[in-house]
mmCIF file of C-alpha atoms and ligand atoms in Angstrom:
data_model
loop_
_atom_site.group_PDB
_atom_site.id
_atom_site.type_symbol
_atom_site.label_atom_id
_atom_site.label_comp_id
_atom_site.label_asym_id
_atom_site.label_seq_id
_atom_site.Cartn_x
_atom_site.Cartn_y
_atom_site.Cartn_z
ATOM 1 C CA UNK A 1 135.953 48.249 39.998
ATOM 2 C CA UNK A 2 139.128 49.795 41.120
ATOM 3 C CA UNK A 3 141.645 47.235 40.780
ATOM 4 C CA UNK A 4 145.070 47.356 40.964
ATOM 5 C CA UNK A 5 148.262 45.700 39.906
ATOM 6 C CA UNK A 6 148.997 46.015 44.291
ATOM 7 C CA UNK A 7 147.545 42.311 45.314
ATOM 8 C CA UNK A 8 148.154 40.268 48.196
ATOM 9 C CA UNK A 9 149.851 41.793 50.936
ATOM 10 C CA UNK A 10 153.109 43.352 50.090
ATOM 11 C CA UNK A 11 154.829 40.756 50.815
ATOM 12 C CA UNK A 12 153.749 38.090 48.015
ATOM 13 C CA UNK A 13 153.935 40.683 45.875
ATOM 14 C CA UNK A 14 156.279 39.693 42.602
ATOM 15 C CA UNK A 15 160.208 41.927 42.802
ATOM 16 C CA UNK A 16 159.818 44.405 40.053
ATOM 17 C CA UNK A 17 162.517 44.024 36.871
ATOM 18 C CA UNK A 18 165.084 45.562 36.794
ATOM 19 C CA UNK A 19 165.219 49.089 34.235
ATOM 20 C CA UNK A 20 167.003 47.493 31.852
ATOM 21 C CA UNK A 21 169.149 50.623 30.192
ATOM 22 C CA UNK A 22 168.463 51.198 26.680
ATOM 23 C CA UNK A 23 169.138 55.492 26.303
ATOM 24 C CA UNK A 24 171.905 57.259 25.233
ATOM 25 C CA UNK A 25 175.049 57.096 28.408
ATOM 26 C CA UNK A 26 175.717 61.049 27.505
ATOM 27 C CA UNK A 27 171.524 62.058 27.899
ATOM 28 C CA UNK A 28 171.177 59.415 31.009
ATOM 29 C CA UNK A 29 174.790 61.155 32.571
ATOM 30 C CA UNK A 30 173.937 65.006 31.759
ATOM 31 C CA UNK A 31 170.103 64.032 33.461
ATOM 32 C CA UNK A 32 171.187 63.215 36.254
ATOM 33 C CA UNK A 33 174.158 65.837 36.589
ATOM 34 C CA UNK A 34 171.527 68.192 36.416
ATOM 35 C CA UNK A 35 168.786 65.954 39.484
ATOM 36 C CA UNK A 36 172.265 66.035 41.800
ATOM 37 C CA UNK A 37 172.684 69.628 41.220
ATOM 38 C CA UNK A 38 168.967 70.422 42.670
ATOM 39 C CA UNK A 39 168.346 71.968 39.485
ATOM 40 C CA UNK A 40 164.743 71.775 37.979
ATOM 41 C CA UNK A 41 163.739 69.444 34.618
ATOM 42 C CA UNK A 42 161.265 70.475 32.926
ATOM 43 C CA UNK A 43 158.675 69.700 30.308
ATOM 44 C CA UNK A 44 161.011 70.306 26.447
ATOM 45 C CA UNK A 45 163.906 68.435 28.263
ATOM 46 C CA UNK A 46 165.213 65.655 28.207
ATOM 47 C CA UNK A 47 164.601 62.793 30.493
ATOM 48 C CA UNK A 48 164.739 58.951 30.219
ATOM 49 C CA UNK A 49 161.658 57.254 29.793
ATOM 50 C CA UNK A 50 161.082 56.167 33.097
ATOM 51 C CA UNK A 51 160.561 58.823 35.018
ATOM 52 C CA UNK A 52 158.984 60.236 33.442
ATOM 53 C CA UNK A 53 156.201 57.615 33.688
ATOM 54 C CA UNK A 54 156.913 57.435 37.459
ATOM 55 C CA UNK A 55 155.873 61.059 37.476
ATOM 56 C CA UNK A 56 152.852 61.065 35.163
ATOM 57 C CA UNK A 57 151.817 58.208 37.841
ATOM 58 C CA UNK A 58 152.984 60.393 40.396
ATOM 59 C CA UNK A 59 151.298 63.805 39.426
ATOM 60 C CA UNK A 60 147.969 61.965 38.006
ATOM 61 C CA UNK A 61 147.497 59.813 41.866
ATOM 62 C CA UNK A 62 147.917 63.263 43.032
ATOM 63 C CA UNK A 63 145.510 64.804 40.999
ATOM 64 C CA UNK A 64 142.981 62.054 41.022
ATOM 65 C CA UNK A 65 142.939 61.862 44.572
ATOM 66 C CA UNK A 66 141.875 66.227 44.693
ATOM 67 C CA UNK A 67 139.309 65.374 42.754
ATOM 68 C CA UNK A 68 137.824 62.325 44.245
ATOM 69 C CA UNK A 69 138.878 64.490 47.558
ATOM 70 C CA UNK A 70 136.046 67.030 46.857
ATOM 71 C CA UNK A 71 133.310 64.569 48.178
ATOM 72 C CA UNK A 72 133.595 63.280 51.699
ATOM 73 C CA UNK A 73 133.494 67.511 51.889
ATOM 74 C CA UNK A 74 131.289 68.166 50.137
ATOM 75 C CA UNK A 75 128.734 65.868 50.864
ATOM 76 C CA UNK A 76 128.245 68.157 54.229
ATOM 77 C CA UNK A 77 127.861 71.584 52.335
ATOM 78 C CA UNK A 78 124.444 71.808 52.074
ATOM 79 C CA UNK A 79 124.281 70.235 56.126
ATOM 80 C CA UNK A 80 127.379 72.868 57.153
ATOM 81 C CA UNK A 81 126.002 74.054 61.031
ATOM 82 C CA UNK A 82 126.497 77.807 59.656
ATOM 83 C CA UNK A 83 126.801 80.520 57.786
ATOM 84 C CA UNK A 84 130.675 80.716 58.004
ATOM 85 C CA UNK A 85 131.222 77.476 58.596
ATOM 86 C CA UNK A 86 129.692 77.116 54.382
ATOM 87 C CA UNK A 87 131.851 79.519 53.060
ATOM 88 C CA UNK A 88 134.849 78.036 54.537
ATOM 89 C CA UNK A 89 133.954 74.637 53.469
ATOM 90 C CA UNK A 90 132.435 75.909 50.041
ATOM 91 C CA UNK A 91 136.129 77.388 50.059
ATOM 92 C CA UNK A 92 138.302 75.079 50.818
ATOM 93 C CA UNK A 93 136.100 72.384 48.676
ATOM 94 C CA UNK A 94 136.613 74.449 45.112
ATOM 95 C CA UNK A 95 140.306 74.720 46.557
ATOM 96 C CA UNK A 96 140.339 70.781 46.253
ATOM 97 C CA UNK A 97 139.066 71.676 42.844
ATOM 98 C CA UNK A 98 141.743 73.992 41.327
ATOM 99 C CA UNK A 99 144.599 71.709 42.977
ATOM 100 C CA UNK A 100 143.590 68.468 41.111
ATOM 101 C CA UNK A 101 143.537 70.928 38.069
ATOM 102 C CA UNK A 102 146.830 72.240 38.312
ATOM 103 C CA UNK A 103 148.189 69.000 38.858
ATOM 104 C CA UNK A 104 146.330 68.062 35.680
ATOM 105 C CA UNK A 105 147.967 70.194 33.799
ATOM 106 C CA UNK A 106 151.216 69.740 35.209
ATOM 107 C CA UNK A 107 151.372 65.816 34.056
ATOM 108 C CA UNK A 108 149.815 67.200 30.924
ATOM 109 C CA UNK A 109 153.141 68.632 30.343
ATOM 110 C CA UNK A 110 154.571 65.765 30.007
ATOM 111 C CA UNK A 111 152.755 64.197 27.270
ATOM 112 C CA UNK A 112 149.938 62.780 28.553
ATOM 113 C CA UNK A 113 146.015 64.236 27.876
ATOM 114 C CA UNK A 114 143.911 64.642 31.370
ATOM 115 C CA UNK A 115 141.398 62.584 29.146
ATOM 116 C CA UNK A 116 143.526 59.789 29.218
ATOM 117 C CA UNK A 117 144.473 60.135 32.864
ATOM 118 C CA UNK A 118 139.925 61.033 34.015
ATOM 119 C CA UNK A 119 140.241 57.492 31.622
ATOM 120 C CA UNK A 120 142.724 55.332 33.471
ATOM 121 C CA UNK A 121 140.882 57.324 36.822
ATOM 122 C CA UNK A 122 137.344 55.666 35.389
ATOM 123 C CA UNK A 123 138.283 52.015 34.231
ATOM 124 C CA UNK A 124 140.152 51.603 37.308
ATOM 125 C CA UNK A 125 143.780 51.408 36.519
ATOM 126 C CA UNK A 126 144.941 54.374 38.237
ATOM 127 C CA UNK A 127 144.606 54.768 42.092
ATOM 128 C CA UNK A 128 144.000 57.902 44.379
ATOM 129 C CA UNK A 129 144.427 58.126 47.148
ATOM 130 C CA UNK A 130 143.014 55.208 50.020
ATOM 131 C CA UNK A 131 141.699 58.083 52.358
ATOM 132 C CA UNK A 132 138.987 59.277 49.934
ATOM 133 C CA UNK A 133 137.566 55.995 50.978
ATOM 134 C CA UNK A 134 136.103 56.295 54.215
ATOM 135 C CA UNK A 135 132.940 58.007 54.823
ATOM 136 C CA UNK A 136 132.234 61.369 56.060
ATOM 137 C CA UNK A 137 129.559 60.603 58.545
ATOM 138 C CA UNK A 138 129.554 63.546 61.392
ATOM 139 C CA UNK A 139 129.942 67.095 61.241
ATOM 140 C CA UNK A 140 132.650 66.513 63.382
ATOM 141 C CA UNK A 141 134.605 64.185 59.890
ATOM 142 C CA UNK A 142 135.224 67.598 58.741
ATOM 143 C CA UNK A 143 137.495 68.563 61.123
ATOM 144 C CA UNK A 144 139.382 65.732 61.372
ATOM 145 C CA UNK A 145 139.468 65.880 57.432
ATOM 146 C CA UNK A 146 141.418 69.584 57.542
ATOM 147 C CA UNK A 147 143.344 68.512 60.967
ATOM 148 C CA UNK A 148 144.302 65.794 59.753
ATOM 149 C CA UNK A 149 144.041 64.888 55.775
ATOM 150 C CA UNK A 150 144.685 67.684 54.995
ATOM 151 C CA UNK A 151 147.961 68.126 57.396
ATOM 152 C CA UNK A 152 149.270 65.111 56.151
ATOM 153 C CA UNK A 153 148.805 66.104 52.959
ATOM 154 C CA UNK A 154 150.706 69.043 53.792
ATOM 155 C CA UNK A 155 153.645 66.783 55.960
ATOM 156 C CA UNK A 156 153.511 65.521 52.452
ATOM 157 C CA UNK A 157 153.976 68.352 49.533
ATOM 158 C CA UNK A 158 155.808 71.065 51.613
ATOM 159 C CA UNK A 159 158.755 68.758 50.748
ATOM 160 C CA UNK A 160 157.405 68.324 47.195
ATOM 161 C CA UNK A 161 157.578 71.843 46.569
ATOM 162 C CA UNK A 162 161.056 71.055 45.632
ATOM 163 C CA UNK A 163 160.746 68.571 43.866
ATOM 164 C CA UNK A 164 163.306 67.346 41.018
ATOM 165 C CA UNK A 165 160.119 68.442 38.214
ATOM 166 C CA UNK A 166 159.584 72.587 37.470
ATOM 167 C CA UNK A 167 155.668 72.180 36.952
ATOM 168 C CA UNK A 168 155.238 70.123 39.648
ATOM 169 C CA UNK A 169 157.135 71.718 42.294
ATOM 170 C CA UNK A 170 155.549 75.024 40.847
ATOM 171 C CA UNK A 171 151.818 73.887 41.508
ATOM 172 C CA UNK A 172 152.663 72.475 44.686
ATOM 173 C CA UNK A 173 153.462 75.817 46.074
ATOM 174 C CA UNK A 174 150.085 77.418 45.864
ATOM 175 C CA UNK A 175 148.243 73.981 46.606
ATOM 176 C CA UNK A 176 150.839 74.011 49.781
ATOM 177 C CA UNK A 177 149.871 78.231 50.895
ATOM 178 C CA UNK A 178 145.482 76.473 50.522
ATOM 179 C CA UNK A 179 146.359 73.465 52.295
ATOM 180 C CA UNK A 180 147.607 75.522 55.834
ATOM 181 C CA UNK A 181 144.247 77.443 55.389
ATOM 182 C CA UNK A 182 142.864 73.682 55.547
ATOM 183 C CA UNK A 183 144.518 72.439 57.785
ATOM 184 C CA UNK A 184 144.275 75.225 60.264
ATOM 185 C CA UNK A 185 140.314 75.501 59.537
ATOM 186 C CA UNK A 186 139.685 71.925 60.526
ATOM 187 C CA UNK A 187 141.696 72.396 63.443
ATOM 188 C CA UNK A 188 139.642 74.986 64.620
ATOM 189 C CA UNK A 189 137.244 73.253 63.992
ATOM 190 C CA UNK A 190 137.873 69.907 65.910
ATOM 191 C CA UNK A 191 138.834 72.847 68.786
ATOM 192 C CA UNK A 192 135.576 74.664 68.567
ATOM 193 C CA UNK A 193 133.849 71.150 68.732
ATOM 194 C CA UNK A 194 135.935 70.026 71.787
ATOM 195 C CA UNK A 195 135.465 73.031 74.181
ATOM 196 C CA UNK A 196 131.792 72.285 73.420
ATOM 197 C CA UNK A 197 128.559 70.706 74.460
ATOM 198 C CA UNK A 198 130.216 66.711 76.373
ATOM 199 C CA UNK A 199 127.833 65.403 73.304
ATOM 200 C CA UNK A 200 130.257 67.913 70.700
ATOM 201 C CA UNK A 201 133.709 66.834 72.548
ATOM 202 C CA UNK A 202 132.366 62.549 72.113
ATOM 203 C CA UNK A 203 131.415 64.236 69.001
ATOM 204 C CA UNK A 204 135.060 64.902 67.833
ATOM 205 C CA UNK A 205 136.535 62.052 69.779
ATOM 206 C CA UNK A 206 134.859 59.258 66.867
ATOM 207 C CA UNK A 207 136.493 61.197 64.398
ATOM 208 C CA UNK A 208 139.643 61.285 65.496
ATOM 209 C CA UNK A 209 139.920 57.521 66.721
ATOM 210 C CA UNK A 210 137.851 56.663 63.295
ATOM 211 C CA UNK A 211 140.476 59.068 60.744
ATOM 212 C CA UNK A 212 143.717 58.260 62.335
ATOM 213 C CA UNK A 213 144.928 55.343 61.412
ATOM 214 C CA UNK A 214 143.803 56.446 57.732
ATOM 215 C CA UNK A 215 145.154 59.449 58.638
ATOM 216 C CA UNK A 216 148.895 57.509 59.130
ATOM 217 C CA UNK A 217 148.510 55.611 55.883
ATOM 218 C CA UNK A 218 147.855 57.963 53.627
ATOM 219 C CA UNK A 219 151.752 58.158 53.563
ATOM 220 C CA UNK A 220 151.842 55.042 51.685
ATOM 221 C CA UNK A 221 153.215 51.740 52.497
ATOM 222 C CA UNK A 222 156.852 51.395 55.194
ATOM 223 C CA UNK A 223 159.925 51.464 53.538
ATOM 224 C CA UNK A 224 160.895 47.874 53.403
ATOM 225 C CA UNK A 225 157.609 47.385 51.150
ATOM 226 C CA UNK A 226 157.995 50.600 49.163
ATOM 227 C CA UNK A 227 159.010 49.841 45.406
ATOM 228 C CA UNK A 228 159.001 53.194 44.435
ATOM 229 C CA UNK A 229 160.726 55.589 47.531
ATOM 230 C CA UNK A 230 164.546 54.141 46.355
ATOM 231 C CA UNK A 231 164.127 55.232 42.941
ATOM 232 C CA UNK A 232 162.173 58.339 43.209
ATOM 233 C CA UNK A 233 164.366 59.574 45.923
ATOM 234 C CA UNK A 234 167.473 59.289 43.416
ATOM 235 C CA UNK A 235 165.853 61.336 41.369
ATOM 236 C CA UNK A 236 164.740 63.863 43.760
ATOM 237 C CA UNK A 237 160.727 63.178 43.028
ATOM 238 C CA UNK A 238 160.678 62.087 46.396
ATOM 239 C CA UNK A 239 162.483 64.256 48.719
ATOM 240 C CA UNK A 240 162.207 62.246 51.819
ATOM 241 C CA UNK A 241 160.767 58.559 52.643
ATOM 242 C CA UNK A 242 156.980 57.564 53.785
ATOM 243 C CA UNK A 243 157.919 56.529 57.100
ATOM 244 C CA UNK A 244 160.273 60.142 57.407
ATOM 245 C CA UNK A 245 157.020 61.434 56.248
ATOM 246 C CA UNK A 246 154.733 59.537 59.163
ATOM 247 C CA UNK A 247 156.692 60.608 61.777
ATOM 248 C CA UNK A 248 156.759 63.730 61.096
ATOM 249 C CA UNK A 249 152.710 63.738 61.390
ATOM 250 C CA UNK A 250 152.697 61.562 64.495
ATOM 251 C CA UNK A 251 154.670 64.711 66.246
ATOM 252 C CA UNK A 252 153.397 67.624 65.383
ATOM 253 C CA UNK A 253 150.269 66.018 65.365
ATOM 254 C CA UNK A 254 150.179 64.667 68.989
ATOM 255 C CA UNK A 255 151.005 67.688 71.197
ATOM 256 C CA UNK A 256 147.644 69.713 69.203
ATOM 257 C CA UNK A 257 144.995 66.406 70.075
ATOM 258 C CA UNK A 258 146.403 66.720 73.789
ATOM 259 C CA UNK A 259 146.340 70.826 73.301
ATOM 260 C CA UNK A 260 142.625 70.608 72.508
ATOM 261 C CA UNK A 261 141.744 67.586 75.171
ATOM 262 C CA UNK A 262 141.333 64.782 72.870
ATOM 263 C CA UNK A 263 142.901 61.280 72.939
ATOM 264 C CA UNK A 264 144.743 59.712 70.383
ATOM 265 C CA UNK A 265 143.386 56.728 69.476
ATOM 266 C CA UNK A 266 147.063 54.114 70.354
ATOM 267 C CA UNK A 267 147.521 52.258 73.246
ATOM 268 C CA UNK A 268 150.884 52.207 72.350
ATOM 269 C CA UNK A 269 152.028 56.273 71.939
ATOM 270 C CA UNK A 270 154.786 57.242 73.707
ATOM 271 C CA UNK A 271 157.411 59.579 73.830
ATOM 272 C CA UNK A 272 160.918 58.700 72.976
ATOM 273 C CA UNK A 273 162.925 61.417 73.986
ATOM 274 C CA UNK A 274 166.426 59.317 72.343
ATOM 275 C CA UNK A 275 165.117 59.679 68.892
ATOM 276 C CA UNK A 276 163.053 62.784 69.472
ATOM 277 C CA UNK A 277 160.028 61.436 68.696
ATOM 278 C CA UNK A 278 157.015 59.342 69.621
ATOM 279 C CA UNK A 279 156.877 55.739 69.023
ATOM 280 C CA UNK A 280 153.488 54.611 67.697
ATOM 281 C CA UNK A 281 151.489 51.637 67.633
ATOM 282 C CA UNK A 282 151.678 48.627 64.200
ATOM 283 C CA UNK A 283 149.583 49.615 60.886
ATOM 284 C CA UNK A 284 147.324 47.505 59.671
ATOM 285 C CA UNK A 285 148.395 47.287 57.203
ATOM 286 C CA UNK A 286 146.236 44.737 55.689
ATOM 287 C CA UNK A 287 143.838 47.231 55.410
ATOM 288 C CA UNK A 288 145.942 49.441 53.566
ATOM 289 C CA UNK A 289 146.180 47.500 51.227
ATOM 290 C CA UNK A 290 142.033 46.296 50.829
ATOM 291 C CA UNK A 291 141.628 50.029 50.253
ATOM 292 C CA UNK A 292 143.997 50.532 47.886
ATOM 293 C CA UNK A 293 142.203 47.259 46.009
ATOM 294 C CA UNK A 294 139.093 49.070 45.885
ATOM 295 C CA UNK A 295 137.612 46.880 49.163
ATOM 296 C CA UNK A 296 137.305 50.401 51.134
ATOM 297 C CA UNK A 297 134.458 51.385 52.738
ATOM 298 C CA UNK A 298 132.933 54.768 50.398
ATOM 299 C CA UNK A 299 135.078 53.052 47.003
ATOM 300 C CA UNK A 300 131.948 51.915 44.947
ATOM 301 C CA UNK A 301 130.135 54.872 45.587
ATOM 302 C CA UNK A 302 133.129 57.274 45.305
ATOM 303 C CA UNK A 303 134.314 56.414 41.965
ATOM 304 C CA UNK A 304 129.953 55.714 40.639
ATOM 305 C CA UNK A 305 129.880 59.703 41.926
ATOM 306 C CA UNK A 306 133.330 60.263 39.829
ATOM 307 C CA UNK A 307 132.523 58.964 36.338
ATOM 308 C CA UNK A 308 127.684 60.150 36.821
ATOM 309 C CA UNK A 309 130.181 63.214 37.240
ATOM 310 C CA UNK A 310 132.123 63.613 34.164
ATOM 311 C CA UNK A 311 129.131 61.358 32.537
ATOM 312 C CA UNK A 312 126.729 64.349 33.263
ATOM 313 C CA UNK A 313 129.439 67.650 32.406
ATOM 314 C CA UNK A 314 129.744 66.025 28.616
ATOM 315 C CA UNK A 315 127.668 68.941 27.645
ATOM 316 C CA UNK A 316 129.685 71.407 29.103
ATOM 317 C CA UNK A 317 133.040 70.104 27.891
ATOM 318 C CA UNK A 318 131.095 70.303 24.584
ATOM 319 C CA UNK A 319 129.743 73.490 24.956
ATOM 320 C CA UNK A 320 133.468 75.148 25.628
ATOM 321 C CA UNK A 321 134.988 73.526 23.381
ATOM 322 C CA UNK A 322 132.479 75.265 20.934
ATOM 323 C CA UNK A 323 132.213 78.332 22.460
ATOM 324 C CA UNK A 324 136.469 78.545 22.176
ATOM 325 C CA UNK A 325 136.275 78.066 18.214
ATOM 326 C CA UNK A 326 133.951 80.141 17.521
ATOM 327 C CA UNK A 327 135.749 82.590 19.798
ATOM 328 C CA UNK A 328 139.185 81.739 17.075
ATOM 329 C CA UNK A 329 136.680 81.556 14.045
ATOM 330 C CA UNK A 330 135.574 85.309 14.582
ATOM 331 C CA UNK A 331 139.288 86.346 15.954
ATOM 332 C CA UNK A 332 140.471 84.832 12.198
ATOM 333 C CA UNK A 333 137.028 86.808 10.058
ATOM 334 C CA UNK A 334 138.324 89.919 12.545
HETATM 335 N N1 LIG B 401 146.348 55.160 48.425
HETATM 336 O O1 LIG B 401 156.010 52.524 46.378
HETATM 337 P P1 LIG B 401 155.088 53.518 46.608
HETATM 338 C C1 LIG B 401 145.344 65.079 49.291
HETATM 339 C C2 LIG B 401 150.507 53.851 46.001
HETATM 340 S S1 LIG B 401 146.367 65.173 48.651
HETATM 341 C C3 LIG B 401 146.645 54.696 46.853
HETATM 342 O O2 LIG B 401 155.529 53.878 48.762
HETATM 343 P P2 LIG B 401 154.897 56.251 45.657
HETATM 344 C C4 LIG B 401 143.845 67.255 49.568
HETATM 345 C C5 LIG B 401 151.555 53.508 45.156
HETATM 346 O O3 LIG B 401 151.198 54.782 43.979
HETATM 347 C C6 LIG B 401 146.590 63.407 48.831
HETATM 348 N N2 LIG B 401 148.080 54.595 47.029
HETATM 349 O O4 LIG B 401 154.563 54.774 45.586
HETATM 350 C C7 LIG B 401 143.688 65.990 50.324
HETATM 351 C C8 LIG B 401 152.230 52.418 44.667
HETATM 352 O O5 LIG B 401 151.404 51.915 43.030
HETATM 353 P P3 LIG B 401 151.380 52.365 42.139
HETATM 354 C C9 LIG B 401 147.247 62.365 47.917
HETATM 355 C C10 LIG B 401 148.516 54.403 47.243
HETATM 356 O O6 LIG B 401 154.272 56.531 44.662
HETATM 357 C C11 LIG B 401 142.924 67.077 50.817
HETATM 358 C C12 LIG B 401 151.937 51.485 45.764
HETATM 359 O O7 LIG B 401 150.717 52.118 46.460
HETATM 360 N N3 LIG B 401 148.900 62.796 47.873
HETATM 361 O O8 LIG B 401 145.083 63.897 50.377
HETATM 362 C C13 LIG B 401 149.474 55.010 48.644
HETATM 363 O O9 LIG B 401 156.499 56.446 45.945
HETATM 364 C C14 LIG B 401 142.049 67.049 51.463
HETATM 365 C C15 LIG B 401 153.880 51.678 46.621
HETATM 366 O O10 LIG B 401 153.946 52.766 47.020
HETATM 367 C C16 LIG B 401 149.934 62.910 46.880
HETATM 368 O O11 LIG B 401 148.977 61.740 45.947
HETATM 369 C C17 LIG B 401 147.859 55.277 49.543
HETATM 370 N N4 LIG B 401 148.087 56.196 50.313
HETATM 371 O O12 LIG B 401 154.374 56.507 47.502
HETATM 372 C C18 LIG B 401 141.936 66.741 48.772
HETATM 373 C C19 LIG B 401 151.339 63.419 47.083
HETATM 374 N N5 LIG B 401 150.214 54.943 48.897
HETATM 375 O O13 LIG B 401 151.848 53.702 42.232
HETATM 376 C C20 LIG B 401 140.934 66.660 49.288
HETATM 377 C C21 LIG B 401 151.978 62.532 45.802
HETATM 378 C C22 LIG B 401 150.780 54.567 48.401
HETATM 379 O O14 LIG B 401 153.154 51.654 41.595
HETATM 380 C C23 LIG B 401 140.722 66.830 51.343
HETATM 381 N N6 LIG B 401 151.971 61.185 46.337
HETATM 382 N N7 LIG B 401 150.085 53.963 47.242
HETATM 383 O O15 LIG B 401 150.513 51.191 41.241
HETATM 384 C C24 LIG B 401 153.088 61.220 46.618
HETATM 385 O O16 LIG B 401 153.823 61.800 46.969
HETATM 386 C C25 LIG B 401 153.330 59.902 46.643
HETATM 387 O O17 LIG B 401 152.980 58.593 45.413
HETATM 388 C C26 LIG B 401 153.055 58.068 47.749
HETATM 389 C C27 LIG B 401 153.396 56.548 47.418
HETATM 390 C C28 LIG B 401 153.685 58.763 48.495
HETATM 391 C C29 LIG B 401 151.175 58.909 47.780
#
């Protein structure tokens, strides 16, 4: 149900056709000069169509990830073990909804409506992050999501505050502040469990074991199999490559695990003094591509939940539209 053009492994994917330059050379040149000068491109500025398409693709997929990403944690709101944990989790899930909205709004400035983007998601034409196709089976998973998933998200999003498209960069500033709170609450939750009873520590370790590798996959395919990175780096949409960000995440997160007595589930993990970072084991890219193709453990459940939420909410959208029309009519009559 969640089909993509990413069939098979990265190696047997056809190469993308070369972009044919049909746009006025002076406009392209001026655009490229502004990007090279680190100026923001704004909605009304001229931009190459391929730049616009790339942004709509990335920003809408990012928005979908935030919205689908509410589901794994939403699953635990009614079962949070204390009022404090419940209040934190509710706030976090609401924040993710807000992030989705800022991002849909940023993408809309490029001329694609929110309805079109949501339709593409529901039709399986748009992607969302692989990470949200894994189930949250114990309370410790809520800690692991905050610590690892939000941790990976921040690593990717901090540089996006300097992405070349103004509305996306500005949305990221607020998103990053909130994600930073999310990461801390997840780490604090995991720490509490790691220092709790033997069973709580076992649950924390089990959650780390299950979420570690999918978190590394969030950064996307390795650079030599990432069809979009080179162009997105040239346009300064991406500021770092997938592998660079993945490495930074590993380097920051491994000491955090050690500090709370948990073990990263990678027998090949080893500090490499020469590079000043960790060497880590091979990622299972077949699993990544299978999840991208919609074969993740709870992929069908996630899309079914989103589609039914959209359908069940139709009356709210209709009521809000009628209310807005009445307000306009009233203010015009006054
Ligand atoms: N999942 O050529 P690249 C969050 C696709 S937010 C699914 O490297 P690109 C907050 C990629 O789209 C998490 N698909 O692509 C939160 C492309 O296919 P396409 C989301 C993936 O764009 C926390 C193809 O593979 N964050 O977690 C994935 O240059 C907790 C080839 O890849 C963002 O979206 C994947 N993991 O780099 C919420 C950040 N990776 O589109 C709730 C913004 C790759 O050509 C709870 N996005 N693909 O058909 C980005 O930085 C980039 O888009 C990347 C991918 C880095 C994700």
